[in-house]
Coordinates of C-alpha atoms (C1' of nucleotides) in Angstrom, one line a residue:
Chain A
V1 CA 89.9 117.8 17.5
D2 CA 87.3 115.4 18.8
P3 CA 86.4 116.0 22.5
H4 CA 86.5 112.3 23.2
L5 CA 90.2 112.3 22.2
L6 CA 90.8 115.4 24.4
R7 CA 89.1 113.8 27.3
T8 CA 91.2 110.7 26.9
F9 CA 94.3 112.8 26.6
V10 CA 93.5 114.7 29.8
T11 CA 92.7 111.5 31.7
V12 CA 95.9 109.8 30.5
V13 CA 98.0 112.7 31.7
R14 CA 96.1 113.0 35.0
R15 CA 96.5 109.2 35.8
G16 CA 99.9 108.9 34.3
S17 CA 99.0 105.7 32.6
F18 CA 97.2 104.5 29.5
S19 CA 95.8 101.5 31.1
Q20 CA 94.4 103.3 34.2
A21 CA 92.9 106.0 31.9
A22 CA 91.3 103.2 29.9
A23 CA 89.8 101.7 33.0
E24 CA 88.5 105.0 34.2
L25 CA 86.9 105.8 30.8
G26 CA 85.6 102.4 30.1
Y27 CA 87.8 101.8 27.1
T28 CA 90.4 99.1 26.4
Q29 CA 94.1 100.2 26.6
S30 CA 94.2 99.7 22.9
A31 CA 91.5 102.3 22.3
V32 CA 93.3 104.8 24.5
S33 CA 96.5 104.2 22.7
Q34 CA 94.7 104.8 19.4
H35 CA 93.1 108.0 20.8
I36 CA 96.5 109.4 21.7
A37 CA 98.0 108.3 18.4
A38 CA 95.0 109.9 16.6
L39 CA 95.5 113.2 18.5
E40 CA 99.2 113.3 17.9
N41 CA 98.7 112.5 14.3
D42 CA 96.0 115.1 13.9
L43 CA 98.1 117.8 15.5
G44 CA 101.3 116.7 14.0
A45 CA 103.3 116.7 17.2
P46 CA 104.1 114.3 20.1
L47 CA 101.9 115.0 23.1
V48 CA 102.9 112.5 25.7
R49 CA 106.2 110.9 26.6
R50 CA 105.8 107.3 27.3
R51 CA 107.4 105.3 30.1
P52 CA 107.1 107.2 32.2
V53 CA 103.9 108.7 30.8
G54 CA 103.8 112.4 31.0
P55 CA 103.0 115.4 28.8
T56 CA 105.5 116.9 26.4
R57 CA 105.9 120.6 26.2
I58 CA 103.3 120.8 23.5
G59 CA 101.1 118.3 25.4
A60 CA 101.2 120.6 28.4
R61 CA 100.1 123.5 26.3
L62 CA 97.3 121.4 24.9
L63 CA 96.2 120.7 28.4
D64 CA 95.8 124.4 29.0
H65 CA 93.3 124.4 26.2
A66 CA 91.7 121.0 26.7
R67 CA 90.7 121.3 30.3
P68 CA 88.6 124.5 30.0
L69 CA 87.2 123.3 26.7
L70 CA 85.9 120.1 28.3
L71 CA 84.6 122.1 31.2
R72 CA 82.7 124.5 28.9
L73 CA 81.4 121.5 26.9
D74 CA 79.9 120.0 30.1
A75 CA 78.7 123.5 31.0
A76 CA 76.8 123.8 27.8
R77 CA 75.1 120.4 28.2
A78 CA 74.2 121.2 31.8
D79 CA 73.0 124.6 31.0
I80 CA 70.5 123.6 28.4
A81 CA 69.6 120.5 30.5
R82 CA 68.7 123.0 33.2
M83 CA 66.4 125.0 30.9
T84 CA 64.7 121.8 29.8
A85 CA 64.2 120.1 33.1
A86 CA 61.6 121.3 35.6
P87 CA 63.0 123.2 38.5
T88 CA 63.4 120.9 41.5
A89 CA 61.7 121.7 44.8
R90 CA 65.0 121.4 46.6
L91 CA 67.6 124.1 45.9
V92 CA 71.1 122.9 45.8
V93 CA 73.6 125.5 46.8
G94 CA 77.4 125.5 46.5
L95 CA 79.3 127.7 48.9
S96 CA 82.9 128.5 49.6
P97 CA 83.6 128.3 53.4
L98 CA 83.4 132.0 54.3
A99 CA 80.6 132.8 51.8
L100 CA 77.9 131.8 54.3
T101 CA 77.4 135.2 55.9
T102 CA 74.2 136.3 57.6
D103 CA 73.2 138.1 54.4
V104 CA 73.5 135.0 52.3
A105 CA 71.8 132.9 55.0
A106 CA 68.9 135.4 54.8
M107 CA 68.7 135.1 51.1
L108 CA 68.4 131.3 51.3
A109 CA 65.9 131.3 54.1
P110 CA 62.8 130.8 51.9
F111 CA 64.1 127.7 50.2
D112 CA 64.4 124.0 51.0
L113 CA 68.1 123.6 50.8
T114 CA 70.9 121.2 50.1
I115 CA 74.2 122.9 50.9
R116 CA 77.6 121.8 49.8
V117 CA 80.7 123.6 50.9
L118 CA 83.6 123.5 48.5
G119 CA 86.7 125.4 47.5
R120 CA 86.4 128.8 45.9
D121 CA 87.8 127.6 42.6
V122 CA 85.3 124.9 41.9
I123 CA 82.1 126.8 42.7
P124 CA 81.7 128.5 39.3
A125 CA 82.5 125.2 37.5
G126 CA 80.0 123.5 39.7
V127 CA 77.3 126.0 38.8
A128 CA 78.2 125.8 35.1
T129 CA 78.1 122.0 35.1
G130 CA 74.9 121.8 37.1
T131 CA 76.3 120.3 40.2
F132 CA 74.3 122.9 42.1
E133 CA 71.9 125.5 41.0
V134 CA 73.5 128.6 42.5
G135 CA 76.9 129.2 44.0
F136 CA 78.3 131.7 46.5
V137 CA 81.9 132.6 46.4
D138 CA 83.7 134.8 48.8
G139 CA 86.9 136.7 48.4
V140 CA 88.6 140.0 49.0
A141 CA 88.6 143.0 46.7
A142 CA 89.0 146.7 46.7
P143 CA 85.7 148.4 47.5
T144 CA 83.3 148.4 44.5
D145 CA 85.7 146.1 42.5
P146 CA 84.3 142.7 41.4
L147 CA 85.9 139.5 42.4
N148 CA 88.0 137.9 39.7
L149 CA 86.2 134.7 39.0
T150 CA 87.3 132.2 36.4
E151 CA 84.8 132.5 33.6
I152 CA 83.0 129.5 32.3
G153 CA 80.3 130.3 29.9
P154 CA 77.5 132.9 30.2
L155 CA 77.1 132.9 33.9
K156 CA 75.4 135.7 35.7
T157 CA 77.4 137.0 38.6
V158 CA 76.0 139.4 41.2
A159 CA 77.6 140.8 44.4
V160 CA 75.3 140.0 47.2
A161 CA 77.2 141.0 50.3
E162 CA 80.1 143.1 51.3
Q163 CA 81.8 143.7 54.7
P164 CA 85.1 145.1 55.8
V165 CA 88.1 142.9 56.0
V166 CA 90.1 143.0 59.2
V167 CA 93.6 141.9 60.1
V168 CA 93.7 139.8 63.2
L169 CA 96.6 140.8 65.5
P170 CA 98.1 139.8 68.8
P171 CA 96.5 141.6 71.8
D172 CA 99.3 144.1 72.3
H173 CA 100.1 144.8 68.7
P174 CA 100.7 148.5 67.9
L175 CA 98.5 148.5 64.9
S176 CA 95.5 147.3 66.9
G177 CA 92.4 149.3 66.3
R178 CA 93.8 151.3 63.4
A179 CA 91.6 151.6 60.4
G180 CA 92.4 152.5 56.8
L181 CA 96.0 151.5 57.0
R182 CA 97.8 151.0 53.7
L183 CA 98.1 147.3 53.0
G184 CA 101.3 147.8 51.0
D185 CA 103.0 148.6 54.3
L186 CA 102.1 145.2 55.6
A187 CA 103.4 143.3 52.5
D188 CA 106.5 142.1 54.3
A189 CA 104.9 141.4 57.7
H190 CA 104.4 137.9 59.1
W191 CA 101.3 136.4 57.6
I192 CA 99.3 133.2 58.1
D193 CA 98.0 131.8 54.8
A194 CA 94.8 129.9 55.5
P195 CA 93.1 129.3 52.1
D196 CA 90.2 127.4 53.6
A197 CA 89.6 129.1 57.0
G198 CA 90.4 132.6 55.9
I199 CA 91.2 134.7 52.9
P200 CA 93.9 133.3 50.7
L201 CA 97.0 135.6 50.5
A202 CA 97.1 134.9 46.8
Q203 CA 94.0 137.0 46.4
L204 CA 95.7 139.8 48.4
R205 CA 98.6 139.7 46.0
T206 CA 96.3 139.9 43.0
T207 CA 94.3 142.7 44.5
S208 CA 97.2 144.8 45.7
G209 CA 99.3 144.0 42.6
T210 CA 102.3 143.6 44.8
D211 CA 104.4 140.6 45.2
G212 CA 104.6 140.5 49.0
F213 CA 102.3 138.8 51.5
R214 CA 104.4 135.7 51.6
P215 CA 103.1 133.4 54.3
S216 CA 105.4 132.5 57.2
L217 CA 102.8 129.9 58.3
T218 CA 100.4 128.0 56.2
Y219 CA 97.2 126.7 57.8
H220 CA 95.4 123.9 56.2
G221 CA 92.0 123.5 57.7
S222 CA 88.6 125.2 57.8
D223 CA 88.5 126.0 61.5
V224 CA 88.3 129.7 61.8
L225 CA 88.6 129.7 65.6
G226 CA 91.9 127.8 65.3
L227 CA 93.1 130.4 62.8
I228 CA 92.2 133.3 65.2
T229 CA 94.0 131.6 68.0
L230 CA 97.1 131.3 66.0
A231 CA 97.0 134.9 65.0
R232 CA 96.3 136.1 68.5
S233 CA 99.3 134.1 69.7
G234 CA 101.5 136.0 67.4
H235 CA 102.2 133.4 64.8
G236 CA 101.3 136.0 62.2
M237 CA 98.6 138.2 60.9
A238 CA 95.4 136.7 59.5
L239 CA 92.9 138.2 57.2
L240 CA 89.2 137.7 57.9
P241 CA 85.8 139.2 57.2
R242 CA 84.9 141.4 60.1
S243 CA 81.9 139.5 61.3
V244 CA 83.8 136.4 62.1
A245 CA 86.5 138.2 64.0
E246 CA 84.4 139.7 66.8
G247 CA 86.0 140.6 70.0
V248 CA 89.6 140.1 68.9
P249 CA 92.2 142.8 68.3
I250 CA 92.1 143.9 64.7
S251 CA 93.1 146.5 62.3
E252 CA 91.0 147.6 59.3
P253 CA 92.6 148.0 55.9
P254 CA 90.6 149.5 53.1
L255 CA 89.4 146.3 51.6
V256 CA 86.2 144.5 51.6
H257 CA 85.2 140.9 51.9
R258 CA 82.7 140.2 49.3
V259 CA 80.3 137.4 48.4
E260 CA 79.2 137.0 44.9
Q261 CA 76.3 134.8 43.7
V262 CA 77.0 132.7 40.6
G263 CA 74.0 131.7 38.7
E264 CA 70.4 132.7 39.3
M265 CA 68.1 132.0 42.1
P266 CA 64.8 130.4 41.2
H267 CA 61.9 132.9 41.1
T268 CA 59.7 132.8 44.1
G269 CA 57.2 135.3 45.3
S270 CA 59.1 136.0 48.4
T271 CA 62.4 136.7 46.7
T272 CA 63.5 140.0 45.3
F273 CA 63.2 139.9 41.6
N274 CA 65.7 141.7 39.4
D275 CA 63.9 142.7 36.2
S276 CA 67.0 143.8 34.4
C277 CA 67.6 140.3 33.3
N278 CA 67.3 140.9 29.6
A279 CA 69.4 144.0 29.3
E280 CA 73.0 143.2 28.4
S281 CA 72.2 139.6 29.0
H282 CA 75.3 137.8 30.2
G283 CA 77.4 140.6 31.5
R284 CA 78.8 140.9 34.9
T285 CA 76.7 143.0 37.2
R286 CA 78.4 145.4 39.6
P287 CA 76.5 146.9 42.4
N288 CA 76.1 150.6 42.1
Chain B
V1 CA 78.0 117.2 21.8
D2 CA 80.0 116.8 18.7
P3 CA 81.7 120.0 17.6
H4 CA 80.7 119.2 14.0
L5 CA 77.1 119.3 15.0
L6 CA 77.7 122.6 16.9
R7 CA 79.4 124.1 13.9
T8 CA 76.5 123.1 11.7
F9 CA 74.0 124.5 14.1
V10 CA 75.8 127.8 14.3
T11 CA 76.0 128.0 10.6
V12 CA 72.4 127.2 10.1
V13 CA 71.4 129.9 12.5
R14 CA 73.7 132.5 10.9
R15 CA 72.6 131.7 7.3
G16 CA 69.0 131.2 8.3
S17 CA 68.7 128.2 6.0
F18 CA 69.6 124.5 6.1
S19 CA 70.5 124.4 2.4
Q20 CA 72.7 127.5 2.5
A21 CA 74.5 126.1 5.6
A22 CA 75.0 122.8 3.8
A23 CA 76.5 124.6 0.8
E24 CA 78.8 126.6 3.0
L25 CA 80.0 123.5 5.0
G26 CA 80.2 121.2 2.0
Y27 CA 77.4 118.9 3.1
T28 CA 74.1 118.0 1.6
Q29 CA 70.9 119.5 3.0
S30 CA 70.1 116.0 4.2
A31 CA 73.3 115.8 6.3
V32 CA 72.5 119.2 7.9
S33 CA 69.0 118.2 8.7
Q34 CA 70.4 115.1 10.4
H35 CA 72.9 117.1 12.3
I36 CA 70.3 119.4 13.7
A37 CA 68.0 116.4 14.4
A38 CA 70.9 114.7 16.2
L39 CA 71.6 117.7 18.3
E40 CA 68.0 118.3 19.3
N41 CA 67.7 114.6 20.1
D42 CA 70.9 114.6 22.1
L43 CA 69.9 117.7 24.1
G44 CA 66.3 116.7 24.3
A45 CA 64.9 120.1 23.2
P46 CA 64.0 121.8 20.0
L47 CA 66.8 124.2 19.0
V48 CA 65.6 125.8 15.7
R49 CA 62.2 126.9 14.5
R50 CA 61.8 125.9 10.9
R51 CA 60.2 128.0 8.2
P52 CA 61.4 130.6 8.9
V53 CA 64.6 129.1 10.2
G54 CA 65.7 130.6 13.5
P55 CA 66.9 129.7 16.9
T56 CA 64.4 128.9 19.7
R57 CA 64.9 130.2 23.2
I58 CA 67.0 127.2 24.1
G59 CA 68.8 127.3 20.8
A60 CA 69.8 130.9 21.4
R61 CA 71.3 129.9 24.7
L62 CA 73.2 127.1 23.0
L63 CA 74.6 129.6 20.6
D64 CA 76.1 131.5 23.6
H65 CA 78.0 128.4 24.4
A66 CA 78.7 127.1 21.0
R67 CA 80.3 130.2 19.5
P68 CA 83.0 130.6 22.1
L69 CA 83.5 126.8 22.2
L70 CA 84.2 126.6 18.5
L71 CA 86.5 129.6 18.8
R72 CA 88.5 128.0 21.6
L73 CA 88.6 124.8 19.6
D74 CA 90.2 126.6 16.7
A75 CA 92.4 128.5 19.1
A76 CA 93.7 125.2 20.5
R77 CA 94.5 123.9 17.1
A78 CA 96.2 127.1 16.0
D79 CA 98.1 127.4 19.2
I80 CA 99.8 124.0 18.9
A81 CA 100.2 124.5 15.2
R82 CA 102.2 127.6 16.0
M83 CA 104.4 125.7 18.4
T84 CA 105.1 123.1 15.8
A85 CA 105.6 125.2 12.7
A86 CA 108.8 127.2 12.2
P87 CA 108.4 130.9 12.8
T88 CA 107.9 132.8 9.6
A89 CA 110.2 135.5 8.5
R90 CA 107.3 137.9 8.0
L91 CA 105.5 139.0 11.2
V92 CA 101.7 139.3 10.8
V93 CA 100.3 141.9 13.2
G94 CA 96.6 142.7 13.9
L95 CA 95.8 146.1 15.2
S96 CA 92.7 148.0 16.3
P97 CA 92.6 151.4 14.6
L98 CA 94.0 153.6 17.4
A99 CA 96.5 151.0 18.6
L100 CA 99.1 152.2 16.2
T101 CA 100.7 154.7 18.4
T102 CA 104.4 155.8 18.1
D103 CA 105.3 153.4 20.9
V104 CA 103.9 150.4 19.1
A105 CA 105.3 151.5 15.8
A106 CA 108.7 151.6 17.5
M107 CA 108.3 148.1 18.8
L108 CA 107.5 146.8 15.4
A109 CA 110.4 148.6 13.7
P110 CA 112.8 145.6 13.6
F111 CA 110.4 143.3 11.8
D112 CA 109.3 142.6 8.3
L113 CA 105.6 143.3 8.7
T114 CA 102.2 142.5 7.4
I115 CA 99.7 144.7 9.1
R116 CA 96.0 144.2 9.3
V117 CA 93.7 146.7 10.9
L118 CA 90.5 145.3 12.4
G119 CA 87.9 145.9 15.1
R120 CA 88.9 145.7 18.7
D121 CA 86.7 142.7 19.4
V122 CA 88.2 140.4 16.8
I123 CA 91.9 141.0 17.6
P124 CA 92.2 138.5 20.5
A125 CA 90.3 135.9 18.5
G126 CA 92.6 136.5 15.6
V127 CA 95.7 136.0 17.7
A128 CA 94.1 132.9 19.3
T129 CA 93.2 131.3 15.9
G130 CA 96.5 132.2 14.4
T131 CA 95.2 134.8 11.8
F132 CA 98.1 136.9 13.0
E133 CA 101.0 136.3 15.4
V134 CA 100.6 139.3 17.7
G135 CA 97.8 141.7 18.2
F136 CA 97.5 145.2 19.6
V137 CA 94.3 146.4 21.1
D138 CA 93.6 149.9 22.3
G139 CA 91.0 151.1 24.8
V140 CA 90.4 153.3 27.7
A141 CA 90.9 152.4 31.3
A142 CA 91.5 153.9 34.7
P143 CA 95.2 154.4 35.3
T144 CA 97.0 151.1 36.1
D145 CA 93.9 149.1 35.4
P146 CA 94.1 146.5 32.6
L147 CA 91.8 146.6 29.6
N148 CA 88.9 144.2 29.7
L149 CA 89.6 141.9 26.8
T150 CA 87.5 138.9 26.0
E151 CA 89.5 135.9 27.1
I152 CA 90.1 133.1 24.6
G153 CA 92.5 130.6 25.9
P154 CA 95.9 131.1 27.6
L155 CA 97.0 134.3 25.8
K156 CA 99.6 136.4 27.3
T157 CA 98.6 140.1 27.5
V158 CA 100.9 142.9 28.2
A159 CA 100.3 146.7 28.4
V160 CA 102.7 148.3 26.0
A161 CA 101.7 151.9 25.9
E162 CA 99.7 154.4 27.9
Q163 CA 98.8 158.0 27.3
P164 CA 96.3 160.4 28.6
V165 CA 92.8 160.5 27.2
V166 CA 91.4 163.9 26.2
V167 CA 88.0 165.2 25.6
V168 CA 87.8 167.2 22.4
L169 CA 85.7 170.3 22.8
P170 CA 84.4 173.3 20.7
P171 CA 86.9 176.2 20.8
D172 CA 85.0 178.3 23.3
H173 CA 83.9 175.6 25.6
P174 CA 84.2 176.5 29.3
L175 CA 85.9 173.2 30.2
S176 CA 88.7 173.8 27.7
G177 CA 92.1 173.2 29.2
R178 CA 90.8 171.7 32.4
A179 CA 92.6 168.6 33.7
G180 CA 91.5 165.9 36.1
L181 CA 87.8 166.6 35.8
R182 CA 85.5 164.0 37.1
L183 CA 84.1 162.0 34.3
G184 CA 80.9 161.3 36.1
D185 CA 80.0 165.0 35.8
L186 CA 80.0 164.6 32.0
A187 CA 77.9 161.5 31.8
D188 CA 74.9 163.4 30.6
A189 CA 76.7 165.7 28.2
H190 CA 76.5 165.5 24.5
W191 CA 78.8 162.8 23.2
I192 CA 79.8 161.6 19.8
D193 CA 80.2 157.8 19.7
A194 CA 82.8 156.8 17.2
P195 CA 83.7 153.2 17.8
D196 CA 86.1 153.0 14.9
A197 CA 87.7 156.5 14.8
G198 CA 87.7 157.1 18.6
I199 CA 87.1 155.4 21.8
P200 CA 83.8 153.6 22.1
L201 CA 81.5 155.1 24.7
A202 CA 80.6 151.6 25.8
Q203 CA 84.0 151.3 27.2
L204 CA 83.5 154.5 29.1
R205 CA 80.3 153.1 30.6
T206 CA 82.1 149.9 31.7
T207 CA 85.1 151.8 33.1
S208 CA 83.1 154.4 35.0
G209 CA 80.4 151.9 36.0
T210 CA 77.8 154.4 35.3
D211 CA 74.9 154.2 32.8
G212 CA 75.4 157.6 31.1
F213 CA 77.5 158.6 28.1
R214 CA 74.7 158.0 25.7
P215 CA 75.7 159.3 22.3
S216 CA 73.7 162.1 20.7
L217 CA 75.6 161.4 17.5
T218 CA 77.1 158.1 16.2
Y219 CA 79.9 158.3 13.8
H220 CA 80.6 155.3 11.6
G221 CA 84.0 155.6 10.0
S222 CA 87.7 155.5 10.9
D223 CA 88.5 159.0 10.0
V224 CA 89.9 160.7 13.1
L225 CA 90.1 164.1 11.5
G226 CA 86.5 164.0 10.6
L227 CA 85.6 163.1 14.1
I228 CA 87.7 166.0 15.5
T229 CA 86.0 168.4 13.1
L230 CA 82.6 167.3 14.3
A231 CA 83.6 167.7 17.9
R232 CA 85.1 171.2 17.3
S233 CA 81.9 172.2 15.5
G234 CA 79.9 171.5 18.6
H235 CA 78.2 168.3 17.6
G236 CA 79.3 166.8 20.8
M237 CA 82.3 165.8 22.9
A238 CA 84.7 163.2 21.5
L239 CA 87.1 161.0 23.4
L240 CA 90.6 160.5 21.9
P241 CA 94.1 159.6 23.0
R242 CA 96.0 162.8 23.5
S243 CA 98.6 162.3 20.7
V244 CA 96.0 162.3 18.0
A245 CA 94.3 165.4 19.3
E246 CA 97.1 167.9 19.0
G247 CA 96.3 171.6 18.6
V248 CA 92.6 171.3 19.4
P249 CA 90.8 172.5 22.5
I250 CA 90.7 169.7 25.0
S251 CA 90.0 168.8 28.6
E252 CA 91.8 165.9 30.4
P253 CA 89.9 163.5 32.5
P254 CA 91.8 161.1 34.8
L255 CA 91.8 158.2 32.3
V256 CA 94.4 156.7 30.1
H257 CA 94.3 155.4 26.6
R258 CA 96.1 152.1 26.7
V259 CA 97.4 149.7 24.2
E260 CA 97.8 146.1 25.1
Q261 CA 99.8 143.5 23.2
V262 CA 98.0 140.1 22.8
G263 CA 100.3 137.2 22.2
E264 CA 104.1 137.2 22.2
M265 CA 106.6 138.8 19.9
P266 CA 109.1 136.5 18.3
H267 CA 112.5 136.7 19.9
T268 CA 115.0 138.7 18.1
G269 CA 118.4 140.0 19.2
S270 CA 117.2 143.5 18.9
T271 CA 114.1 143.1 20.9
T272 CA 113.7 143.3 24.7
F273 CA 113.5 139.9 26.0
N274 CA 111.2 139.2 29.0
D275 CA 112.7 136.3 30.9
S276 CA 109.8 135.9 33.2
C277 CA 108.0 133.8 30.6
N278 CA 108.0 130.6 32.7
A279 CA 106.9 132.0 36.0
E280 CA 103.1 132.1 36.4
S281 CA 102.9 131.0 32.9
H282 CA 99.7 132.2 31.3
G283 CA 98.6 134.9 33.6
R284 CA 97.9 138.5 32.8
T285 CA 100.8 140.8 33.2
R286 CA 100.2 144.3 34.6
P287 CA 102.7 146.9 34.4
N288 CA 104.0 148.0 37.8
Chain C
dT1 C1' 53.6 124.2 -8.0
dC2 C1' 57.9 125.2 -6.3
dT3 C1' 60.9 125.5 -2.6
dT4 C1' 62.6 123.6 1.6
dC5 C1' 63.1 120.6 5.2
dT6 C1' 62.4 115.4 6.6
dT7 C1' 62.7 110.4 6.2
dA8 C1' 64.2 106.1 4.1
dC9 C1' 67.8 103.3 2.7
dG10 C1' 72.3 101.7 1.4
dC11 C1' 77.1 102.2 1.5
dT12 C1' 81.4 103.4 3.4
dC13 C1' 84.6 104.3 6.8
dG14 C1' 85.8 105.5 11.5
dG15 C1' 86.6 103.5 15.7
dC16 C1' 86.4 99.9 19.2
dG17 C1' 87.8 95.3 20.9
dT18 C1' 90.6 91.1 20.6
dA19 C1' 94.9 89.4 20.1
dA20 C1' 99.5 89.4 18.7
dG21 C1' 103.8 92.3 18.7
dT22 C1' 107.4 95.1 20.9
dA23 C1' 109.9 97.8 24.0
dT24 C1' 111.2 99.0 28.6
dC25 C1' 112.2 98.0 33.5
Chain D
dG1 C1' 110.3 87.8 32.1
dA2 C1' 106.7 90.9 33.5
dT3 C1' 104.5 95.0 32.6
dA4 C1' 102.8 98.5 29.6
dC5 C1' 102.2 100.5 25.2
dT6 C1' 101.7 99.6 20.0
dT7 C1' 100.1 97.3 15.8
dA8 C1' 97.1 94.2 13.1
dC9 C1' 92.7 92.8 11.9
dG10 C1' 87.9 92.1 12.0
dC11 C1' 83.4 93.7 13.2
dC12 C1' 79.9 97.0 14.1
dG13 C1' 77.6 101.2 13.9
dA14 C1' 77.8 106.2 13.0
dG15 C1' 77.2 109.3 9.5
dC16 C1' 77.0 110.8 4.7
dG17 C1' 74.8 110.8 0.1
dT18 C1' 70.9 109.6 -3.0
dA19 C1' 66.3 109.7 -3.5
dA20 C1' 61.6 109.8 -2.2
dG21 C1' 58.3 112.1 1.0
dA22 C1' 55.9 115.9 3.4
dA23 C1' 54.8 120.5 4.5
dG24 C1' 54.6 125.3 3.9
dA25 C1' 54.4 129.6 0.6

DNA sequence: TCTTCTTACGCTCGGCGTAAGTATC
DNA sequence: GATACTTACGCCGAGCGTAAGAAGA
């Protein structure tokens, strides 16, 4: 199973066309055709339906393997490239929108920075493939539980900040001010899902293990103030880290908003140095 | 980064010799030398020290990537091969030693079986690479928490059995008979680590998040009765699923011994059929 | 000196492009 | 008939083996 063939296969499926995939990869259509034929021949099963071009059932399964495989392959290249190349003066940091808390900002203070804000899901991949040197991902979890990040290679992950999560409510809501409420009771309430501006409800479902928290409104956008306005106006409840929801009516469930650092910071004199690097080398580090 | 080169690299490091690796892989020494040279050239860094042959710092890091990569590559091949080939009459099952509880035995009753008992760590890999069709892994976890299995590809994992964990004690031990005791209090007690016959203490450390549970005696072997004898004689405490520790003085901490099924059982009329297969296709399924 | 890795060199075959073929809309 | 994938064929280069070279024990 040659990675080149896999990459071609993935590209063909993504673009839905042999010729477009060829153009993207710098091959001729013929070569792409031969790649697919070689793969199908090697695996002994048809992988793509033609006209219209799309994956077969088996092809779809292969995709599930191929995409993480190619990612890890790139990650391996990038990782050793990083060990070889001299560290750059400028630190490139990838952040999910709500990961830029004051704690994180403080950590980054001593560096010359280039900051890129991206979706939560692509931050670990970006660190693995060397798009940036360190990443910060935010998310919601039960206290002391780690975030559930997609694993790509031996990446060190450390929790760097935790703060309570709050539910933003309309001003006159009966729950206003209550702390420690059981989230399960709110599974069937009206929720706003704001994956970019707030905390995705999908994470809540995972964390709570329930099947509720279905959004009655979905908010696409990264504007937190807009989200708060919606929630205060009674369109539904919104989930936010406490620090960004100051001065609005809230309720506090027993959950934390947590930021985890993916990858390692370069060593500078002014930075805290964690000397447990060698013990249990690539494991996940939990605080406390 | 050609997988062939990676496989050669891994083999060279494992065997500690170019020529032995060549023999194992069916190449000439020359070819192996060229493979390593090609890799080092491609990645722009020395990967193996020669004479004696061993990985450099960068090579060691590459190993961390290469081994799982090759595993996933094999897993991909095996997975689609499984979808292509007709299901065999005989069901090949891989089990970790303590995974063969009565529940599991009941599940397997309707099949013609071939059973292979192996270490916990290689069961998921074996399922992924098609060595056996389904696997059963046991381990310890907090109630309702899933086991922490190494992920190799899109494998469905389902908890199939849970039972309390007990601490085996000497007959006159003060803790005898107590239930619900906090495990943290026992972190510094005398423990027997029996990775094959019992529950590895390493899992306890992971589950409890503490750093204790250091073994004062390590027991290599799969003989549970021997382990119980040691514990009763006061060599240290031993951790076992309750059903195998009948009639001995015990104490019950709030943990469960859990068996998880890796991979899917073939569909037979007599087997419970889970029709949620297509929803959220390759996720991890938690009970309740 | 013997073992073991490296380098040189030639051959073979895999794989890409060009171009002709074929099927689908 | 136009578009898009497949097949045929020739060329080039990657990669393996043989064999000679170099370096360490």
